[in-house]
Short mmCIF file of C-alpha atoms and ligand atoms in Angstrom, two decimals:
data_model
loop_
_atom_site.label_atom_id
_atom_site.label_comp_id
_atom_site.label_asym_id
_atom_site.label_seq_id
_atom_site.Cartn_x
_atom_site.Cartn_y
_atom_site.Cartn_z
CA UNK A 25 54.34 -104.65 21.07
CA UNK A 26 52.40 -107.40 19.29
CA UNK A 27 48.77 -106.53 18.55
CA UNK A 28 47.46 -109.27 20.84
CA UNK A 29 49.54 -107.95 23.78
CA UNK A 30 48.33 -104.44 23.06
CA UNK A 31 44.72 -105.67 23.26
CA UNK A 32 45.40 -107.19 26.66
CA UNK A 33 46.75 -103.86 27.87
CA UNK A 34 43.62 -102.15 26.53
CA UNK A 35 41.29 -104.42 28.47
CA UNK A 36 43.38 -103.95 31.53
CA UNK A 37 43.64 -100.15 31.44
CA UNK A 38 40.03 -99.22 30.71
CA UNK A 39 38.44 -102.07 32.63
CA UNK A 40 40.53 -101.52 35.72
CA UNK A 41 39.97 -97.74 35.70
CA UNK A 42 36.21 -98.30 35.42
CA UNK A 43 36.34 -100.87 38.19
CA UNK A 44 38.26 -98.46 40.44
CA UNK A 45 35.78 -95.61 39.89
CA UNK A 46 32.83 -97.95 40.38
CA UNK A 47 34.19 -99.47 43.57
CA UNK A 48 35.14 -96.09 45.02
CA UNK A 49 31.66 -94.63 44.45
CA UNK A 50 29.25 -97.53 44.78
CA UNK A 51 28.45 -96.90 48.45
CA UNK A 52 27.96 -93.15 48.08
CA UNK A 53 24.28 -92.54 48.89
CA UNK A 54 24.47 -88.74 48.79
CA UNK A 55 21.76 -87.01 46.76
CA UNK A 56 18.24 -88.13 45.97
CA UNK A 57 16.36 -89.68 43.08
CA UNK A 58 14.40 -86.96 41.25
CA UNK A 59 10.75 -87.07 42.17
CA UNK A 60 9.23 -83.97 40.55
CA UNK A 61 8.30 -86.23 37.64
CA UNK A 62 6.38 -88.78 39.76
CA UNK A 63 7.29 -91.81 37.65
CA UNK A 64 11.03 -91.09 38.00
CA UNK A 65 10.88 -91.57 41.76
CA UNK A 66 10.17 -95.30 41.26
CA UNK A 67 13.64 -96.25 39.98
CA UNK A 68 15.93 -98.36 42.20
CA UNK A 69 18.25 -95.74 43.73
CA UNK A 70 21.33 -97.97 43.92
CA UNK A 71 21.67 -98.88 40.25
CA UNK A 72 25.13 -97.85 39.11
CA UNK A 73 26.86 -98.45 35.80
CA UNK A 74 29.91 -97.03 34.04
CA UNK A 75 30.84 -97.59 30.39
CA UNK A 76 33.44 -96.49 27.88
CA UNK A 77 33.00 -96.99 24.13
CA UNK A 78 35.99 -96.40 21.86
CA UNK A 79 36.09 -95.08 18.30
CA UNK A 80 37.68 -98.39 17.40
CA UNK A 81 34.39 -100.07 18.30
CA UNK A 82 35.05 -101.58 21.74
CA UNK A 83 32.84 -101.34 24.80
CA UNK A 84 34.18 -101.53 28.36
CA UNK A 85 31.53 -101.69 31.05
CA UNK A 86 31.15 -102.25 34.78
CA UNK A 87 28.03 -102.53 36.93
CA UNK A 88 24.46 -101.85 35.79
CA UNK A 89 25.18 -100.81 32.24
CA UNK A 90 22.28 -102.70 30.66
CA UNK A 91 19.50 -101.29 32.86
CA UNK A 92 17.20 -98.94 30.92
CA UNK A 93 16.45 -95.47 32.24
CA UNK A 94 14.97 -92.40 30.59
CA UNK A 95 17.51 -90.21 28.85
CA UNK A 96 15.98 -86.92 30.12
CA UNK A 97 18.23 -83.92 29.52
CA UNK A 98 21.04 -85.93 27.99
CA UNK A 99 18.73 -85.90 24.94
CA UNK A 100 19.22 -82.14 24.63
CA UNK A 101 22.69 -82.51 23.16
CA UNK A 102 21.55 -84.96 20.48
CA UNK A 103 18.36 -83.00 19.66
CA UNK A 104 20.43 -79.82 19.26
CA UNK A 105 22.82 -81.61 16.90
CA UNK A 106 19.88 -82.83 14.82
CA UNK A 107 18.27 -79.36 14.71
CA UNK A 108 21.53 -77.78 13.49
CA UNK A 109 21.59 -80.21 10.60
CA UNK A 110 17.90 -80.08 9.75
CA UNK A 111 17.17 -76.38 10.20
CA UNK A 112 20.67 -74.95 9.71
CA UNK A 113 22.82 -73.03 12.21
CA UNK A 114 21.43 -69.60 11.21
CA UNK A 115 17.84 -70.43 12.07
CA UNK A 116 18.88 -72.26 15.24
CA UNK A 117 20.91 -69.31 16.48
CA UNK A 118 18.08 -66.90 15.72
CA UNK A 119 16.04 -68.80 18.34
CA UNK A 120 18.52 -70.11 20.93
CA UNK A 121 21.84 -68.70 22.20
CA UNK A 122 25.04 -70.52 23.15
CA UNK A 123 25.92 -68.76 26.40
CA UNK A 124 26.04 -70.59 29.74
CA UNK A 125 23.17 -69.34 31.87
CA UNK A 126 24.64 -70.07 35.29
CA UNK A 127 21.08 -70.82 36.34
CA UNK A 128 19.23 -74.06 37.12
CA UNK A 129 18.08 -76.22 34.21
CA UNK A 130 14.43 -75.31 34.66
CA UNK A 131 14.96 -71.56 35.21
CA UNK A 132 12.40 -69.27 33.65
CA UNK A 133 14.97 -66.85 32.31
CA UNK A 134 15.83 -65.49 28.89
CA UNK A 135 18.67 -63.42 27.48
CA UNK A 136 17.61 -59.86 28.40
CA UNK A 137 18.70 -58.40 25.06
CA UNK A 138 17.66 -61.04 22.51
CA UNK A 139 14.82 -62.63 24.52
CA UNK A 140 16.19 -66.01 23.41
CA UNK A 141 16.82 -68.90 25.80
CA UNK A 142 20.44 -68.80 26.93
CA UNK A 143 21.44 -72.14 25.40
CA UNK A 144 20.00 -75.45 24.14
CA UNK A 145 21.12 -77.45 27.21
CA UNK A 146 18.62 -75.88 29.62
CA UNK A 147 14.89 -76.58 29.39
CA UNK A 148 13.92 -73.27 27.74
CA UNK A 149 16.47 -73.78 24.95
CA UNK A 150 15.64 -77.45 24.53
CA UNK A 151 11.92 -76.73 24.19
CA UNK A 152 12.75 -74.12 21.52
CA UNK A 153 14.89 -76.77 19.76
CA UNK A 154 11.99 -79.24 19.91
CA UNK A 155 9.85 -76.49 18.36
CA UNK A 156 12.35 -76.10 15.50
CA UNK A 157 12.34 -79.86 14.88
CA UNK A 158 8.56 -79.95 14.85
CA UNK A 159 8.44 -76.93 12.54
CA UNK A 160 10.73 -78.67 10.01
CA UNK A 161 9.65 -82.28 10.35
CA UNK A 162 6.00 -81.98 11.36
CA UNK A 163 4.33 -85.04 12.77
CA UNK A 164 7.30 -87.26 11.90
CA UNK A 165 9.69 -85.31 14.14
CA UNK A 166 9.75 -87.90 16.91
CA UNK A 167 10.21 -90.75 14.45
CA UNK A 168 13.20 -89.01 12.85
CA UNK A 169 14.64 -88.28 16.28
CA UNK A 170 14.26 -91.93 17.28
CA UNK A 171 15.96 -93.05 14.07
CA UNK A 172 18.96 -90.79 14.68
CA UNK A 173 19.26 -91.51 18.39
CA UNK A 174 19.00 -95.24 17.63
CA UNK A 175 21.65 -94.96 14.92
CA UNK A 176 23.92 -93.24 17.45
CA UNK A 177 23.27 -95.94 20.07
CA UNK A 178 23.69 -98.70 17.50
CA UNK A 179 20.38 -100.39 18.31
CA UNK A 180 16.67 -99.53 18.12
CA UNK A 181 15.66 -97.47 21.16
CA UNK A 182 12.14 -97.28 22.62
CA UNK A 183 9.96 -94.84 24.54
CA UNK A 184 9.17 -95.24 28.24
CA UNK A 185 5.47 -94.50 27.94
CA UNK A 186 4.86 -94.26 31.69
CA UNK A 187 7.53 -91.57 32.19
CA UNK A 188 6.30 -89.69 29.12
CA UNK A 189 2.71 -89.63 30.43
CA UNK A 190 3.88 -88.73 33.93
CA UNK A 191 5.83 -85.71 32.68
CA UNK A 192 3.11 -84.70 30.21
CA UNK A 193 0.65 -84.63 33.12
CA UNK A 194 2.82 -82.74 35.56
CA UNK A 195 5.16 -80.58 33.44
CA UNK A 196 3.52 -77.27 34.27
CA UNK A 197 6.76 -75.38 34.60
CA UNK A 198 7.85 -76.50 31.13
CA UNK A 199 4.41 -75.50 29.85
CA UNK A 200 4.95 -72.01 31.30
CA UNK A 201 8.36 -71.87 29.58
CA UNK A 202 6.85 -72.88 26.23
CA UNK A 203 4.24 -70.13 26.45
CA UNK A 204 6.93 -67.56 27.23
CA UNK A 205 8.86 -68.81 24.20
CA UNK A 206 5.77 -68.12 22.12
CA UNK A 207 5.52 -64.64 23.60
CA UNK A 208 9.22 -64.08 22.81
CA UNK A 209 8.80 -65.35 19.23
CA UNK A 210 11.21 -68.21 19.86
CA UNK A 211 8.62 -70.83 18.84
CA UNK A 212 6.94 -71.10 15.44
CA UNK A 213 4.72 -74.06 16.37
CA UNK A 214 2.15 -74.43 19.12
CA UNK A 215 3.35 -74.84 22.69
CA UNK A 216 1.66 -78.26 22.77
CA UNK A 217 3.51 -79.51 19.68
CA UNK A 218 6.90 -78.39 21.01
CA UNK A 219 6.21 -79.79 24.48
CA UNK A 220 4.91 -83.12 23.27
CA UNK A 221 8.11 -83.70 21.28
CA UNK A 222 10.23 -82.49 24.21
CA UNK A 223 8.47 -84.76 26.74
CA UNK A 224 8.84 -87.72 24.37
CA UNK A 225 12.52 -87.07 23.68
CA UNK A 226 13.19 -86.94 27.44
CA UNK A 227 11.41 -90.30 27.87
CA UNK A 228 13.49 -92.29 25.41
CA UNK A 229 14.85 -95.32 27.26
CA UNK A 230 18.60 -95.91 27.11
CA UNK A 231 21.21 -97.87 29.05
CA UNK A 232 24.63 -96.64 30.13
CA UNK A 233 26.09 -98.74 27.31
CA UNK A 234 23.81 -96.97 24.82
CA UNK A 235 24.94 -93.60 26.12
CA UNK A 236 28.59 -94.61 25.84
CA UNK A 237 28.00 -95.55 22.18
CA UNK A 238 26.09 -92.32 21.59
CA UNK A 239 29.05 -90.41 23.04
CA UNK A 240 31.45 -92.45 20.90
CA UNK A 241 29.33 -91.56 17.86
CA UNK A 242 29.95 -87.89 18.61
CA UNK A 243 33.64 -88.68 19.20
CA UNK A 244 33.69 -90.49 15.85
CA UNK A 245 32.44 -87.50 13.82
CA UNK A 246 28.78 -88.58 13.90
CA UNK A 247 29.21 -92.21 12.84
CA UNK A 248 28.62 -95.09 15.26
CA UNK A 249 32.01 -96.81 15.49
CA UNK A 250 30.48 -100.25 15.89
CA UNK A 251 27.72 -100.32 13.26
CA UNK A 252 29.39 -97.70 10.99
CA UNK A 253 25.98 -96.06 10.56
CA UNK A 254 26.07 -92.25 10.36
CA UNK A 255 23.70 -90.63 12.84
CA UNK A 256 24.77 -86.97 12.76
CA UNK A 257 26.56 -84.62 10.43
CA UNK A 258 30.11 -83.79 11.38
CA UNK A 259 29.85 -79.98 11.38
CA UNK A 260 26.88 -80.11 13.73
CA UNK A 261 28.81 -82.44 16.05
CA UNK A 262 31.57 -79.85 16.45
CA UNK A 263 29.07 -77.13 17.42
CA UNK A 264 27.29 -79.50 19.79
CA UNK A 265 30.49 -80.50 21.58
CA UNK A 266 31.33 -76.83 22.08
CA UNK A 267 27.97 -76.15 23.74
CA UNK A 268 28.24 -79.34 25.81
CA UNK A 269 31.62 -78.14 27.05
CA UNK A 270 30.31 -74.75 28.20
CA UNK A 271 26.70 -75.55 29.15
CA UNK A 272 26.22 -79.32 29.48
CA UNK A 273 26.15 -79.59 33.27
CA UNK A 274 23.68 -76.73 33.96
CA UNK A 275 24.84 -74.38 36.69
CA UNK A 276 27.72 -76.78 37.49
CA UNK A 277 29.17 -76.35 33.98
CA UNK A 278 31.99 -74.04 35.09
CA UNK A 279 33.06 -76.33 37.89
CA UNK A 280 32.89 -79.33 35.58
CA UNK A 281 35.04 -77.62 32.92
CA UNK A 282 37.53 -76.80 35.68
CA UNK A 283 37.66 -80.24 37.29
CA UNK A 284 36.83 -82.71 34.52
CA UNK A 285 37.37 -80.63 31.39
CA UNK A 286 35.45 -82.61 28.79
CA UNK A 287 32.24 -81.95 26.83
CA UNK A 288 29.41 -83.70 28.68
CA UNK A 289 25.68 -83.69 29.24
CA UNK A 290 23.76 -84.81 32.29
CA UNK A 291 20.11 -85.64 32.90
CA UNK A 292 17.96 -85.60 36.00
CA UNK A 293 17.30 -89.36 35.79
CA UNK A 294 21.00 -89.87 36.63
CA UNK A 295 22.75 -90.33 33.30
CA UNK A 296 25.84 -88.48 32.11
CA UNK A 297 27.51 -88.77 28.71
CA UNK A 298 31.01 -87.43 28.12
CA UNK A 299 32.97 -87.19 24.87
CA UNK A 300 36.70 -87.33 24.24
CA UNK A 301 36.78 -86.11 20.68
CA UNK A 302 38.10 -88.67 18.16
CA UNK A 303 38.66 -91.17 21.00
CA UNK A 304 35.94 -92.11 23.49
CA UNK A 305 32.35 -91.91 24.62
CA UNK A 306 32.02 -92.26 28.39
CA UNK A 307 28.74 -92.80 30.25
CA UNK A 308 27.55 -93.19 33.79
CA UNK A 309 24.20 -94.06 35.28
CA UNK A 310 23.37 -93.59 38.97
CA UNK A 311 20.00 -92.04 39.77
CA UNK A 312 20.73 -90.09 42.95
CA UNK A 313 21.26 -86.49 41.85
CA UNK A 314 22.58 -83.44 43.67
CA UNK A 315 20.80 -80.10 44.11
CA UNK A 316 21.81 -79.07 40.58
CA UNK A 317 20.36 -82.22 39.02
CA UNK A 318 23.67 -83.99 38.28
CA UNK A 319 24.28 -87.63 39.28
CA UNK A 320 26.43 -87.69 42.42
CA UNK A 321 28.19 -90.98 41.70
CA UNK A 322 28.43 -90.03 38.03
CA UNK A 323 30.23 -86.73 38.68
CA UNK A 324 32.62 -88.41 41.13
CA UNK A 325 33.35 -91.24 38.68
CA UNK A 326 34.04 -88.85 35.80
CA UNK A 327 36.45 -86.93 38.02
CA UNK A 328 38.37 -90.14 38.69
CA UNK A 329 38.40 -91.29 35.06
CA UNK A 330 39.50 -87.86 33.83
CA UNK A 331 42.32 -87.91 36.36
CA UNK A 332 43.35 -91.49 35.55
CA UNK A 333 43.61 -90.88 31.81
CA UNK A 334 44.54 -87.18 31.75
CA UNK A 335 41.35 -86.45 29.82
CA UNK A 336 41.00 -82.77 30.74
CA UNK A 337 41.13 -80.72 27.54
CA UNK A 338 43.82 -78.48 29.02
CA UNK A 339 45.84 -81.08 30.87
CA UNK A 340 49.31 -79.54 30.73
CA UNK A 341 51.10 -82.84 30.28
CA UNK A 342 48.63 -83.64 27.52
CA UNK A 343 48.85 -87.27 28.46
CA UNK A 344 45.14 -87.49 27.61
CA UNK A 345 45.24 -87.66 23.88
CA UNK A 346 48.53 -89.50 23.48
CA UNK A 347 47.97 -92.01 26.28
CA UNK A 348 44.40 -92.79 25.32
CA UNK A 349 45.33 -93.01 21.63
CA UNK A 350 47.75 -95.77 22.48
CA UNK A 351 44.93 -97.71 24.11
CA UNK A 352 42.15 -97.60 21.53
N1 LIG B 312 12.32 -83.82 31.33
C1 LIG B 312 13.02 -83.10 32.36
C2 LIG B 312 12.43 -81.72 32.56
O1 LIG B 312 12.17 -81.06 31.63
C3 LIG B 312 14.47 -83.02 31.99
C4 LIG B 312 15.27 -82.25 33.00
C5 LIG B 312 16.64 -82.77 33.22
O2 LIG B 312 16.99 -83.89 32.92
N2 LIG B 312 17.40 -81.94 33.88
O3 LIG B 312 12.23 -81.27 33.63
#
């Protein structure tokens, strides 16, 4: 097939699959916009965008993929990756485990033997990771984080100050978690320093397109496929994808691995990023979330896309890798 014809097929396959998932889920009003962080409750509930970025540097998008929202827990995957590189895997694993907790993202629970948070994808683990970053980078930790997240997105990202202040004012549960981390010797900085970085990282503003590029950066061994800038080190990406696969969707992680079967991370503001290693970053944004804090339209759309392209890691026909490879 001539290259030009192949490109037409590419547009058609990814764009039409996105369109199908978007159309099928756009009228689903199940779930509710998170309101425990007061500022989050102000977002328009019907925004809905889906995007796929390829390791060959293409972006396919449908719907509200340029509307900014706060990254929230999706940041946990990228912060973990950064901490592995900056502090080294040995120190990171001395503070945070890699076991799924099976409990809600904000659970006040620790591994009963080690006293460590179960994994870096729930709040307790992510606050410990923020502590590690602050311990190693001091006052410049947020700046370094912004640089790396921006490199992954392929454009300079900013902070949503209003959401940051809103969470800093009301995040009492996270404050309790940080103090328990101190008691468990899983923090070597003050609770305030770890929390401030954590609240800021959750308030970084991204679009669904940004998240798709950030996912594609993971898929592309840490280098943004469009700008060619390296954001993360490749060994840390492998470890991060493993933890995203087992723990990325909170207490829905098992179900997600069963149904969708790709490494992913969700956030309570309604974003989800998924990674098809060496092939794609996939992102959704739709702010109504279910009782577990996962975007309702996002989960349903990922299920459709995974089915359409055979993306599940254990798809027995393995059409995923070969079919998608022919398209990117
Ligand atoms: N900033 C939010 C919190 O700590 C992130 C939670 C989430 O996205 N699940 O509560």
